[in-house]
Coordinates of C-alpha atoms in Angstrom, one line a residue:
X19 CA -26.8 25.2 30.1
X20 CA -25.8 24.2 34.2
X21 CA -27.3 22.4 36.4
X22 CA -29.3 24.0 39.4
X23 CA -26.1 23.3 41.2
X24 CA -23.9 24.5 39.6
X25 CA -21.6 21.4 39.2
X26 CA -22.7 20.2 35.6
X27 CA -23.1 21.2 32.0
X28 CA -25.4 19.9 29.5
X29 CA -24.3 20.4 25.9
X30 CA -26.2 20.0 22.9
X31 CA -24.9 18.9 19.4
X32 CA -25.4 18.5 15.9
X33 CA -23.5 14.9 16.6
X34 CA -27.5 14.0 18.1
X35 CA -26.4 13.6 21.1
X36 CA -26.4 16.0 24.7
X37 CA -22.9 15.5 27.0
X38 CA -23.2 16.0 30.7
X39 CA -20.0 17.6 32.1
X40 CA -17.9 18.0 34.9
X41 CA -17.3 21.7 35.7
X42 CA -14.7 21.0 38.0
X43 CA -12.7 18.4 36.0
X44 CA -14.0 19.3 32.3
X45 CA -14.7 15.5 32.0
X46 CA -17.8 13.7 30.3
X47 CA -19.8 12.2 32.9
X48 CA -22.7 11.1 30.7
X49 CA -23.3 11.2 27.2
X50 CA -27.4 11.0 25.9
X51 CA -26.4 9.5 22.5
X52 CA -29.9 7.1 21.8
X53 CA -32.8 9.1 19.9
X54 CA -32.8 12.6 17.7
X55 CA -32.4 11.5 14.5
X56 CA -31.3 14.8 13.7
X57 CA -29.0 17.9 15.1
X58 CA -29.6 18.3 18.5
X59 CA -30.0 22.1 19.1
X60 CA -31.0 22.7 23.0
X61 CA -30.7 21.1 26.4
X62 CA -31.3 22.0 29.9
X63 CA -31.4 21.3 33.3
X64 CA -34.8 19.9 35.4
X65 CA -34.8 22.1 38.8
X66 CA -34.1 19.3 40.1
X67 CA -31.5 17.8 38.3
X68 CA -32.2 14.6 38.0
X69 CA -33.6 15.2 34.7
X70 CA -32.4 16.9 31.1
X71 CA -34.5 17.7 28.8
X72 CA -33.4 17.9 24.5
X73 CA -35.1 19.7 21.6
X74 CA -34.0 18.6 17.9
X75 CA -34.7 20.1 14.5
X76 CA -36.2 16.3 14.5
X77 CA -39.3 17.8 15.4
X78 CA -39.3 16.1 19.1
X79 CA -38.4 17.3 22.2
X80 CA -37.2 14.0 24.9
X81 CA -36.5 13.6 28.6
X82 CA -33.8 11.9 29.9
X83 CA -32.9 9.9 33.4
X84 CA -29.3 11.7 34.1
X85 CA -27.9 9.2 36.4
X86 CA -28.8 6.2 33.9
X87 CA -28.3 7.9 31.0
X88 CA -32.1 6.7 29.6
X89 CA -34.5 8.5 27.6
X90 CA -37.6 8.8 29.7
X91 CA -40.5 10.9 27.4
X92 CA -40.5 11.4 23.4
X93 CA -43.1 14.5 22.9
X94 CA -43.1 14.9 18.8
X95 CA -44.7 17.2 16.4
X96 CA -42.5 20.2 19.0
X97 CA -41.4 21.9 15.4
X98 CA -38.3 22.3 13.8
X99 CA -37.6 25.4 15.3
X100 CA -36.6 23.1 18.1
X101 CA -38.3 26.0 20.7
X102 CA -38.2 25.0 24.4
X103 CA -38.5 25.4 27.8
X104 CA -39.0 23.8 31.1
X105 CA -41.1 25.4 33.8
X106 CA -38.5 26.6 36.9
X107 CA -41.1 23.9 39.3
X108 CA -40.5 21.2 36.2
X109 CA -44.3 20.2 36.2
X110 CA -44.7 21.8 32.0
X111 CA -42.8 21.6 29.2
X112 CA -43.5 24.7 26.3
X113 CA -42.2 23.6 22.8
X114 CA -42.9 25.1 19.1
X115 CA -45.4 22.8 16.8
X116 CA -47.0 22.2 13.7
X117 CA -49.2 24.1 11.8
X118 CA -53.4 23.9 11.7
X119 CA -56.0 24.6 9.1
X120 CA -58.0 27.6 9.1
X121 CA -61.7 26.9 8.5
X122 CA -62.0 29.6 6.1
X123 CA -62.4 27.3 2.8
X124 CA -59.6 29.2 1.2
X125 CA -56.8 26.8 2.8
X126 CA -55.0 28.9 4.9
X127 CA -53.0 28.1 8.3
X128 CA -51.3 29.2 11.1
X129 CA -48.9 28.0 13.7
X130 CA -49.2 27.0 16.9
X131 CA -47.5 26.5 20.4
X132 CA -47.8 23.6 23.0
X133 CA -48.1 22.9 26.7
X134 CA -46.9 19.5 27.7
X135 CA -47.1 17.8 31.4
X136 CA -43.3 17.3 32.0
X137 CA -44.7 14.0 33.9
X138 CA -46.5 12.2 31.6
X139 CA -46.0 14.0 28.3
X140 CA -49.4 14.6 27.9
X141 CA -50.3 17.8 25.7
X142 CA -52.4 20.2 27.4
X143 CA -52.8 23.3 25.6
X144 CA -52.6 24.4 22.0
X145 CA -51.5 28.2 21.2
X146 CA -52.5 29.0 18.1
X147 CA -53.3 31.4 15.7
X148 CA -49.3 32.7 15.0
X149 CA -48.8 33.1 11.0
X150 CA -45.5 32.0 11.0
X151 CA -43.6 28.8 12.5
X152 CA -43.4 29.3 16.3
X153 CA -39.5 30.1 16.9
X154 CA -39.1 31.0 20.4
X155 CA -40.7 30.0 23.4
X156 CA -40.5 31.3 27.0
X157 CA -42.4 30.3 30.7
X158 CA -42.4 32.7 33.3
X159 CA -40.9 31.6 37.1
X160 CA -44.3 31.1 38.6
X161 CA -45.3 29.1 35.1
X162 CA -48.4 31.7 35.5
X163 CA -47.6 33.2 31.7
X164 CA -46.2 32.2 29.0
X165 CA -44.3 33.9 25.6
X166 CA -44.5 32.4 22.4
X167 CA -42.3 34.5 19.6
X168 CA -42.7 33.5 15.5
X169 CA -40.6 33.6 11.9
X170 CA -42.3 36.9 11.5
X171 CA -41.4 38.6 15.0
X172 CA -44.9 39.2 16.3
X173 CA -44.7 38.6 20.2
X174 CA -47.4 36.7 22.6
X175 CA -48.1 36.9 25.7
X176 CA -50.8 33.9 27.4
X177 CA -52.5 32.7 30.9
X178 CA -51.4 29.4 31.2
X179 CA -53.9 28.5 33.6
X180 CA -57.2 29.7 30.9
X181 CA -55.2 29.4 28.2
X182 CA -56.5 33.1 26.8
X183 CA -54.2 35.1 24.8
X184 CA -53.5 38.5 27.4
X185 CA -51.9 40.6 24.1
X186 CA -49.9 40.8 21.3
X187 CA -47.4 42.6 19.7
X188 CA -45.7 43.3 16.4
X189 CA -42.2 43.4 18.4
X190 CA -39.2 42.7 15.4
X191 CA -39.0 42.9 11.7
X192 CA -37.9 39.4 11.4
X193 CA -37.9 36.0 13.1
X194 CA -38.0 36.0 16.9
X195 CA -34.9 33.7 17.4
X196 CA -35.0 33.2 21.9
X197 CA -36.6 35.1 24.6
X198 CA -36.8 34.3 28.3
X199 CA -38.1 35.9 31.3
X200 CA -36.4 38.4 33.9
X201 CA -36.1 36.3 37.3
X202 CA -38.8 38.0 39.3
X203 CA -41.3 37.1 35.9
X204 CA -42.0 41.1 35.2
X205 CA -40.4 41.9 32.1
X206 CA -39.3 39.5 29.4
X207 CA -36.8 40.0 26.6
X208 CA -37.0 38.6 22.9
X209 CA -33.8 38.3 20.5
X210 CA -34.5 38.4 16.9
X211 CA -32.9 37.7 13.7
X212 CA -33.3 41.9 12.9
X213 CA -30.3 42.5 15.3
X214 CA -31.9 43.8 18.5
X215 CA -32.7 42.2 22.0
X216 CA -36.2 44.1 22.9
X217 CA -37.7 44.8 26.8
X218 CA -41.0 43.5 27.1
X219 CA -43.7 44.8 30.1
X220 CA -45.4 41.7 31.5
X221 CA -48.2 43.5 32.7
X222 CA -48.5 46.4 30.1
X223 CA -47.9 44.7 26.9
X224 CA -45.5 47.1 25.7
X225 CA -42.1 47.9 25.2
X226 CA -39.4 49.1 27.9
X227 CA -36.3 51.1 27.5
X228 CA -34.5 47.6 26.5
X229 CA -33.2 47.7 23.5
X230 CA -30.1 46.4 22.9
X231 CA -28.6 46.9 19.4
X232 CA -26.0 44.3 17.5
X233 CA -24.2 44.4 14.6
X234 CA -26.1 41.0 13.5
X235 CA -28.4 38.4 14.4
X236 CA -29.0 38.1 17.3
X237 CA -28.6 34.2 18.2
X238 CA -29.0 33.3 22.1
X239 CA -29.6 35.1 25.5
X240 CA -29.9 34.4 28.9
X241 CA -30.1 36.9 32.0
X242 CA -28.2 37.2 34.9
X243 CA -29.8 35.7 38.6
X244 CA -29.6 39.5 40.0
X245 CA -31.7 40.9 36.7
X246 CA -29.1 43.2 36.4
X247 CA -27.1 42.1 33.3
X248 CA -28.0 40.1 30.2
X249 CA -25.5 37.9 27.9
X250 CA -26.1 37.7 24.4
X251 CA -24.3 35.7 21.5
X252 CA -24.9 37.2 17.8
X253 CA -24.3 36.2 14.6
X254 CA -21.3 37.7 14.4
X255 CA -19.5 35.4 16.2
X256 CA -19.5 37.5 19.3
X257 CA -20.8 37.4 22.6
X258 CA -21.8 40.6 24.6
X259 CA -22.4 41.4 28.3
X260 CA -24.8 44.2 29.2
X261 CA -25.7 46.7 31.4
X262 CA -29.2 46.9 31.3
X263 CA -29.6 50.6 33.4
X264 CA -27.3 51.9 30.4
X265 CA -28.2 49.6 27.5
X266 CA -24.7 49.2 27.2
X267 CA -22.4 46.3 26.2
X268 CA -19.7 46.3 29.1
X269 CA -17.5 43.2 27.9
X270 CA -17.0 41.4 24.6
X271 CA -16.0 37.8 24.2
X272 CA -15.0 36.5 20.6
X273 CA -14.6 33.2 20.5
X274 CA -12.4 32.9 17.5
X275 CA -14.2 32.2 14.5
X276 CA -16.3 29.8 15.0
X277 CA -20.4 30.1 15.5
X278 CA -21.7 31.2 19.0
X279 CA -24.9 28.4 19.0
X280 CA -25.8 29.3 23.2
X281 CA -25.1 31.2 26.4
X282 CA -25.4 30.6 30.2
X283 CA -24.9 31.9 33.4
X284 CA -24.2 29.7 36.5
X285 CA -26.6 29.4 39.3
X286 CA -24.9 32.3 41.7
X287 CA -23.8 34.5 38.5
X288 CA -20.0 33.8 38.8
X289 CA -19.7 32.4 35.6
X290 CA -20.7 32.4 31.6
X291 CA -20.9 29.7 29.4
X292 CA -20.1 30.4 25.7
X293 CA -20.6 27.5 23.4
X294 CA -19.7 26.9 20.1
X295 CA -19.7 24.5 17.0
X296 CA -18.2 21.3 18.6
X297 CA -16.7 23.6 22.0
X298 CA -17.7 25.2 25.0
X299 CA -16.0 27.6 27.2
X300 CA -16.5 28.3 31.0
X301 CA -15.7 31.9 31.5
X302 CA -15.5 33.7 35.4
X303 CA -16.4 36.5 36.6
X304 CA -17.1 38.5 39.7
X305 CA -20.2 40.4 38.4
X306 CA -17.2 43.7 37.1
X307 CA -14.8 42.4 35.1
X308 CA -14.4 39.2 33.6
X309 CA -11.2 37.5 34.9
X310 CA -9.9 35.3 31.8
X311 CA -9.6 36.2 28.2
X312 CA -10.2 35.1 24.8
X313 CA -8.8 31.4 23.8
X314 CA -8.5 31.3 19.8
X315 CA -10.1 29.0 17.5
X316 CA -7.9 27.0 14.2
X317 CA -9.7 29.0 11.4
X318 CA -10.1 26.1 9.4
X319 CA -8.2 26.4 5.5
X320 CA -9.2 24.5 2.6
X321 CA -9.0 24.4 -1.1
X322 CA -10.0 21.3 -2.7
X323 CA -8.7 20.7 -6.6
X324 CA -11.9 18.8 -7.4
X325 CA -15.1 19.2 -6.1
X326 CA -17.7 18.3 -8.7
X327 CA -19.7 16.8 -5.8
X328 CA -20.2 18.1 -2.4
X329 CA -21.0 16.2 1.4
X330 CA -21.2 16.8 4.4
X331 CA -20.8 14.5 6.9
X332 CA -23.6 14.0 9.0
X333 CA -21.6 15.1 12.0
X334 CA -21.0 18.3 10.1
X335 CA -16.6 17.6 10.8
X336 CA -16.0 16.0 7.6
X337 CA -16.6 17.5 4.1
X338 CA -16.8 14.4 1.1
X339 CA -15.3 15.8 -2.4
X340 CA -16.1 13.9 -5.9
X341 CA -14.0 14.7 -9.3
X342 CA -12.6 13.0 -11.9
X343 CA -11.6 9.6 -10.7
X344 CA -11.5 9.9 -7.3
X345 CA -13.6 10.9 -4.1
X346 CA -11.7 12.6 -1.4
X347 CA -12.7 12.8 2.6
X348 CA -11.2 16.0 4.4
X349 CA -10.9 16.9 8.3
X350 CA -13.1 20.5 8.8
X351 CA -11.4 21.1 11.8
X352 CA -7.8 21.0 10.9
X353 CA -8.0 20.9 7.3
X354 CA -6.2 18.6 6.1
X355 CA -7.4 15.5 3.6
X356 CA -8.4 12.2 4.9
X357 CA -8.9 9.5 3.4
X358 CA -8.7 8.9 -0.5
X359 CA -10.9 6.1 -2.2
X360 CA -9.2 4.3 -4.7
X361 CA -9.4 5.1 -8.2
X362 CA -12.3 4.1 -10.3
X363 CA -13.9 5.3 -13.5
X364 CA -14.7 8.6 -13.7
X365 CA -17.2 9.4 -10.5
X366 CA -20.3 11.0 -10.8
X367 CA -21.5 11.4 -6.8
X368 CA -20.3 10.5 -3.7
X369 CA -22.6 10.8 -0.4
X370 CA -22.4 9.3 3.2
X371 CA -24.6 7.3 4.9
X372 CA -27.0 8.8 7.8
X373 CA -24.1 7.5 10.1
X374 CA -21.5 8.6 8.8
X375 CA -20.0 5.3 8.6
X376 CA -20.4 4.5 4.9
X377 CA -19.7 5.9 1.9
X378 CA -21.8 5.3 -1.2
X379 CA -20.2 6.4 -5.1
X380 CA -21.7 6.4 -8.5
X381 CA -19.2 5.8 -11.6
X382 CA -19.4 6.0 -15.1
X383 CA -17.7 2.5 -15.0
X384 CA -22.0 1.6 -14.8
X385 CA -21.3 0.9 -10.7
X386 CA -21.9 1.8 -7.5
X387 CA -19.4 1.1 -4.5
X388 CA -19.9 1.2 -0.8
X389 CA -16.9 2.1 0.9
X390 CA -16.1 1.7 5.0
X391 CA -15.5 5.5 5.7
X392 CA -12.8 4.5 8.3
X393 CA -10.8 2.5 6.6
X394 CA -11.2 2.8 2.4
X395 CA -12.1 -0.6 1.6
X396 CA -15.1 -1.6 -0.9
X397 CA -17.7 -2.9 1.1
X398 CA -19.5 -3.5 -1.8
X399 CA -20.1 -3.7 -5.2
X400 CA -23.1 -3.0 -6.9
X401 CA -23.5 -4.3 -10.7
X402 CA -26.5 -5.0 -13.0
X403 CA -26.8 -1.2 -14.7
X404 CA -26.4 -1.0 -17.9
X405 CA -25.1 2.6 -18.6
X406 CA -23.5 5.1 -16.6
X407 CA -24.5 5.5 -13.1
X408 CA -25.2 9.4 -12.6
X409 CA -26.3 9.4 -9.0
X410 CA -26.5 6.7 -5.5
X411 CA -28.0 7.9 -2.2
X412 CA -28.4 6.2 0.8
X413 CA -31.9 5.6 2.4
X414 CA -32.7 7.4 5.6
X415 CA -32.5 3.8 7.8
X416 CA -28.5 2.9 6.1
X417 CA -29.6 -0.5 5.3
X418 CA -31.3 0.4 1.6
X419 CA -29.1 2.6 -1.6
X420 CA -31.3 3.8 -4.7
X421 CA -29.4 4.5 -8.0
X422 CA -30.1 6.5 -11.2
X423 CA -28.6 5.4 -14.4
X424 CA -28.4 6.5 -17.9
X425 CA -29.7 2.8 -18.8
X426 CA -33.3 4.8 -17.6
X427 CA -33.9 3.2 -14.5
X428 CA -32.9 3.8 -10.9
X429 CA -32.4 0.4 -8.8
X430 CA -32.9 0.0 -4.9
X431 CA -30.1 -2.3 -3.5
X432 CA -29.6 -4.3 -0.1
X433 CA -26.3 -2.0 1.0
X434 CA -26.0 -5.0 3.5
X435 CA -25.6 -7.9 1.2
X436 CA -24.7 -6.1 -2.0
X437 CA -28.9 -7.6 -3.4
X438 CA -30.6 -5.9 -6.4
X439 CA -34.4 -5.3 -4.5
X440 CA -36.8 -3.9 -7.0
X441 CA -36.2 -1.6 -10.1
X442 CA -38.1 1.7 -11.2
X443 CA -38.6 1.5 -14.7
X444 CA -41.0 3.9 -16.8
X445 CA -38.2 6.4 -18.0
X446 CA -37.9 7.3 -21.7
X447 CA -34.2 8.7 -21.1
X448 CA -31.1 9.1 -19.0
X449 CA -31.9 9.0 -15.6
X450 CA -30.2 11.5 -13.5
X451 CA -30.7 11.7 -10.0
X452 CA -32.9 9.2 -7.5
X453 CA -33.6 10.0 -3.4
X454 CA -35.6 8.9 -1.0
X455 CA -38.0 10.6 0.8
X456 CA -37.2 11.7 4.6
X457 CA -39.5 9.1 5.8
X458 CA -37.9 6.4 3.1
X459 CA -41.5 5.6 2.1
X460 CA -41.0 7.2 -1.5
X461 CA -38.1 7.0 -4.1
X462 CA -38.0 10.4 -6.7
X463 CA -36.1 10.1 -9.4
X464 CA -35.2 13.6 -12.2
X465 CA -34.6 12.2 -15.9
X466 CA -33.8 13.9 -19.7
X467 CA -37.4 12.9 -20.7
X468 CA -38.4 16.6 -18.5
X469 CA -40.3 14.6 -16.0
X470 CA -39.5 13.8 -12.4
X471 CA -41.0 10.6 -10.5
X472 CA -42.1 9.6 -7.2
X473 CA -42.3 5.7 -6.8
X474 CA -43.3 3.3 -3.7
X475 CA -40.0 2.8 -2.3
X476 CA -41.5 -1.2 -1.4
X477 CA -42.6 -2.1 -4.9
X478 CA -41.4 0.0 -7.1
X479 CA -45.0 1.1 -8.1
X480 CA -44.7 4.4 -10.1
X481 CA -47.2 7.2 -8.2
X482 CA -46.6 10.2 -9.7
X483 CA -45.2 11.7 -12.5
X484 CA -44.3 15.5 -12.1
X485 CA -44.0 16.9 -16.0
X486 CA -44.3 20.5 -15.5
X487 CA -40.5 21.2 -16.9
X488 CA -40.0 21.8 -20.3
X489 CA -36.3 20.1 -20.7
X490 CA -34.8 17.6 -19.1
X491 CA -35.3 17.4 -15.1
X492 CA -31.3 17.6 -13.8
X493 CA -31.7 17.7 -10.3
X494 CA -33.9 17.1 -7.3
X495 CA -34.4 17.5 -3.3
X496 CA -37.0 16.9 -0.5
X497 CA -37.3 19.3 2.3
X498 CA -36.1 17.6 5.4
X499 CA -40.1 17.4 6.8
X500 CA -40.7 16.1 3.8
X501 CA -43.9 18.1 2.8
X502 CA -41.9 19.8 -0.1
X503 CA -39.4 19.1 -3.1
X504 CA -38.1 21.3 -5.2
X505 CA -37.0 20.0 -8.9
X506 CA -34.6 21.7 -11.4
X507 CA -33.8 21.2 -14.8
X508 CA -32.6 22.8 -18.8
X509 CA -35.4 25.3 -18.7
X510 CA -33.5 26.9 -16.3
X511 CA -36.0 27.4 -13.7
X512 CA -36.8 25.0 -10.4
X513 CA -40.2 24.5 -9.4
X514 CA -41.4 23.7 -5.6
X515 CA -44.5 21.4 -4.9
X516 CA -46.2 20.5 -2.5
X517 CA -46.3 16.7 -1.9
X518 CA -48.2 16.9 1.6
X519 CA -51.5 15.8 -0.5
X520 CA -53.1 12.9 -2.6
X521 CA -51.4 14.5 -5.6
X522 CA -48.3 17.0 -5.9
X523 CA -49.0 20.4 -6.7
X524 CA -46.9 23.3 -8.3
X525 CA -46.1 25.6 -5.1
X526 CA -44.0 28.0 -6.7
X527 CA -41.7 28.7 -10.0
X528 CA -38.3 29.4 -9.4
X529 CA -37.2 31.7 -12.1
X530 CA -34.0 33.7 -12.8
X531 CA -31.2 31.9 -13.4
X532 CA -30.0 32.3 -17.3
X533 CA -29.0 28.9 -17.9
X534 CA -29.9 25.7 -16.5
X535 CA -30.4 24.7 -13.0
X536 CA -27.8 22.0 -12.4
X537 CA -28.2 21.7 -8.1
X538 CA -30.9 22.4 -5.8
X539 CA -31.5 22.3 -1.9
X540 CA -33.2 23.4 1.1
X541 CA -32.1 24.5 4.3
X542 CA -32.3 22.0 6.9
X543 CA -35.6 24.6 8.1
X544 CA -37.2 24.2 5.3
X545 CA -37.1 27.6 4.9
X546 CA -34.9 28.5 2.2
X547 CA -34.1 27.3 -1.4
X548 CA -30.4 27.8 -3.1
X549 CA -30.3 26.7 -6.7
X550 CA -26.8 26.4 -8.6
X551 CA -26.7 27.0 -12.1
X552 CA -24.8 26.5 -15.1
X553 CA -25.0 30.6 -15.6
X554 CA -21.7 31.2 -12.9
X555 CA -24.0 32.0 -9.9
X556 CA -26.2 30.5 -6.7
X557 CA -29.7 32.1 -6.3
X558 CA -31.4 31.7 -2.6
X559 CA -34.8 32.0 -2.4
X560 CA -37.8 32.3 -0.1
X561 CA -39.8 29.3 -1.5
X562 CA -43.3 30.4 -0.6
X563 CA -45.3 32.4 -3.1
X564 CA -45.3 36.0 -3.1
X565 CA -48.2 37.5 -2.2
X566 CA -49.1 39.1 -5.2
X567 CA -47.7 35.4 -7.3
X568 CA -51.3 35.1 -9.2
X569 CA -52.0 32.7 -10.9
X570 CA -48.8 31.9 -11.8
X571 CA -46.9 31.2 -8.0
X572 CA -43.6 32.7 -8.2
X573 CA -41.3 32.5 -5.1
X574 CA -38.9 35.1 -4.0
X575 CA -35.5 35.4 -5.3
X576 CA -33.4 36.8 -1.9
X577 CA -29.8 36.8 -3.0
X578 CA -27.9 36.0 -6.1
X579 CA -24.1 34.5 -5.0
X580 CA -21.7 35.8 -7.6
X581 CA -17.9 34.5 -7.2
X582 CA -17.6 31.5 -9.6
X583 CA -15.8 32.2 -12.7
X584 CA -17.4 28.8 -14.4
X585 CA -20.4 26.6 -14.1
X586 CA -22.1 25.2 -10.8
X587 CA -22.2 21.4 -10.4
X588 CA -23.4 21.1 -6.6
X589 CA -24.8 22.9 -3.9
X590 CA -24.7 21.5 0.0
X591 CA -25.7 22.8 3.0
X592 CA -23.3 22.1 6.3
X593 CA -25.8 19.8 8.6
X594 CA -27.0 22.7 11.1
X595 CA -27.4 25.5 7.9
X596 CA -24.4 27.6 9.4
X597 CA -23.0 27.2 5.8
X598 CA -23.6 26.2 2.0
X599 CA -20.6 24.8 -0.3
X600 CA -21.0 25.5 -4.2
X601 CA -18.6 23.8 -6.4
X602 CA -17.9 24.7 -9.7
X603 CA -16.7 23.0 -12.8
X604 CA -13.5 24.1 -12.8
X605 CA -13.1 22.7 -9.5
X606 CA -13.1 26.2 -7.6
X607 CA -15.3 25.7 -4.1
X608 CA -16.8 28.4 -2.3
X609 CA -18.0 28.6 1.3
X610 CA -21.0 31.4 1.5
X611 CA -22.2 32.4 5.5
X612 CA -26.2 31.5 5.6
X613 CA -26.2 34.0 8.7
X614 CA -27.9 37.2 7.1
X615 CA -29.1 36.2 3.6
X616 CA -30.1 39.9 2.9
X617 CA -26.5 41.7 2.9
X618 CA -24.1 41.4 0.3
X619 CA -23.4 38.8 -1.4
X620 CA -20.0 37.0 1.0
X621 CA -16.4 37.4 -0.2
X622 CA -14.8 33.9 -1.3
X623 CA -13.0 32.4 1.4
X624 CA -11.2 28.9 2.6
X625 CA -13.7 26.5 4.3
X626 CA -15.1 27.1 7.9
X627 CA -18.4 26.3 9.7
X628 CA -19.9 29.7 9.9
X629 CA -23.1 31.0 11.5
X630 CA -27.2 30.7 10.6
X631 CA -29.7 32.4 13.3
X632 CA -32.9 29.9 13.9
X633 CA -35.4 29.9 11.2
X634 CA -37.1 33.6 10.9
X635 CA -39.7 31.8 8.4
X636 CA -42.3 29.1 8.6
X637 CA -41.3 26.4 5.9
X638 CA -43.2 27.1 2.2

């Protein structure tokens, strides 16, 4: 967004940073890079222009000093949707939040929004009762009213001074993605993944005559300073300028073939900013007609020949593919191959470290190797396994690596020295995969013995045995918040587990494949699970148990992705969750856009970063 004087712009990025730009020169004058652990989804100036607020899907909101670039406040547990707003007087911050148990004896819960003191970072109000995670918030211009919208499309208006709920309306048929008050505070607009923007009369709690219909999910919106126009961003990669007197779009900007993440008006309304993946465009506008045309973006086309294992770099700019006896980096901006890692025994997996500086590969030569991602030099060779090494993964803090082997063990290594730290022993057959929980306190292993196991990372002590699969467990994945995990196996099914309590419990069964499930992945928001199978298909699931699940809780199958002609081997979400890559045993690679999981299966296409609306449902 623009600074109050219109001379600077703050942009937020999936590389976990925010940057301040000079409007006149286009140069970066400040980079806020220390703090967030994951994708930064929002950045905005405080009204005095001296501070910046950023929100990320790492469940935090942070406040920064613009002149020094230092972090002043951290607000924790603000929700993984990164919903945030700051009051016009700079005194209050409104965010999403977590869920709270309902005292009904049935284990139900609701979600809340939270109001914070922007000076001290103290939480002053909790606005609970939403039936899904709060995905959009807005503060009225006089900070007397607060608007919240959730993942099920319900909209609420609150009195900031008392915390009372003034009205509630269903509003949308899918999740609310963004909301904003008019400058006079008499109207509020809510945008949704149901392809609409709805106008609300604040005093009456009723819809106005404004209904702006889009061809796809609406991902961002902004009011013009004179309240006469609205700028929206849509998942079809088009920004639209609307005249609110006619409910008509009077201009459209197509920003190449990349997704639009944010839009804004300059303080005097003479320009707009359109932000997409890694790029922000500044467009002049005189109130009647735009004065500059569309600028094309490069469309990436990539056709890797070997893709048994796939991993996006943390900043989303590189793709790491592994297959046969080599691993290969690909530049997603140019589509060109980058560093190739030297020939070795057949590679089972290749993954980036969380900071993107190193790569770990597992191999059937009984070793794992840690590589410098920039130079392609082997930094460490991890030796000691007595069988094929099937998987290797970095710890979230970059300093350790866990490996899984045919020798029935998993092992924890110091990534700096190559020293063996812990052996995880107890499986009765080959260990197919091993990974860390997001907080790194546990290691999860999956084995051909039909179990997945959770271990204490520090001691190697077995904590839990997950033994509900009928045959080999081939794959597993945690949700980003670590509360849930999903396992898949040769019994053709997957299981979603709640591991937030003392004992893991099966939350839902995912049954729909006709052959073994070979890989699984949670979306970054935790709202979807994708499974891939030897039956040549991928399936998208809502992992929450269906309302009529009965004694055998099952997730809801949303979409079957058909296009591969051989068994699938891997699935990977891009860091921001806007696309999913699936790989096939014949080396074929397909990118699936996640913009609307409910329409027909997307067609085969080259690699590009596509669009996903903000999360429209809570984690399971």
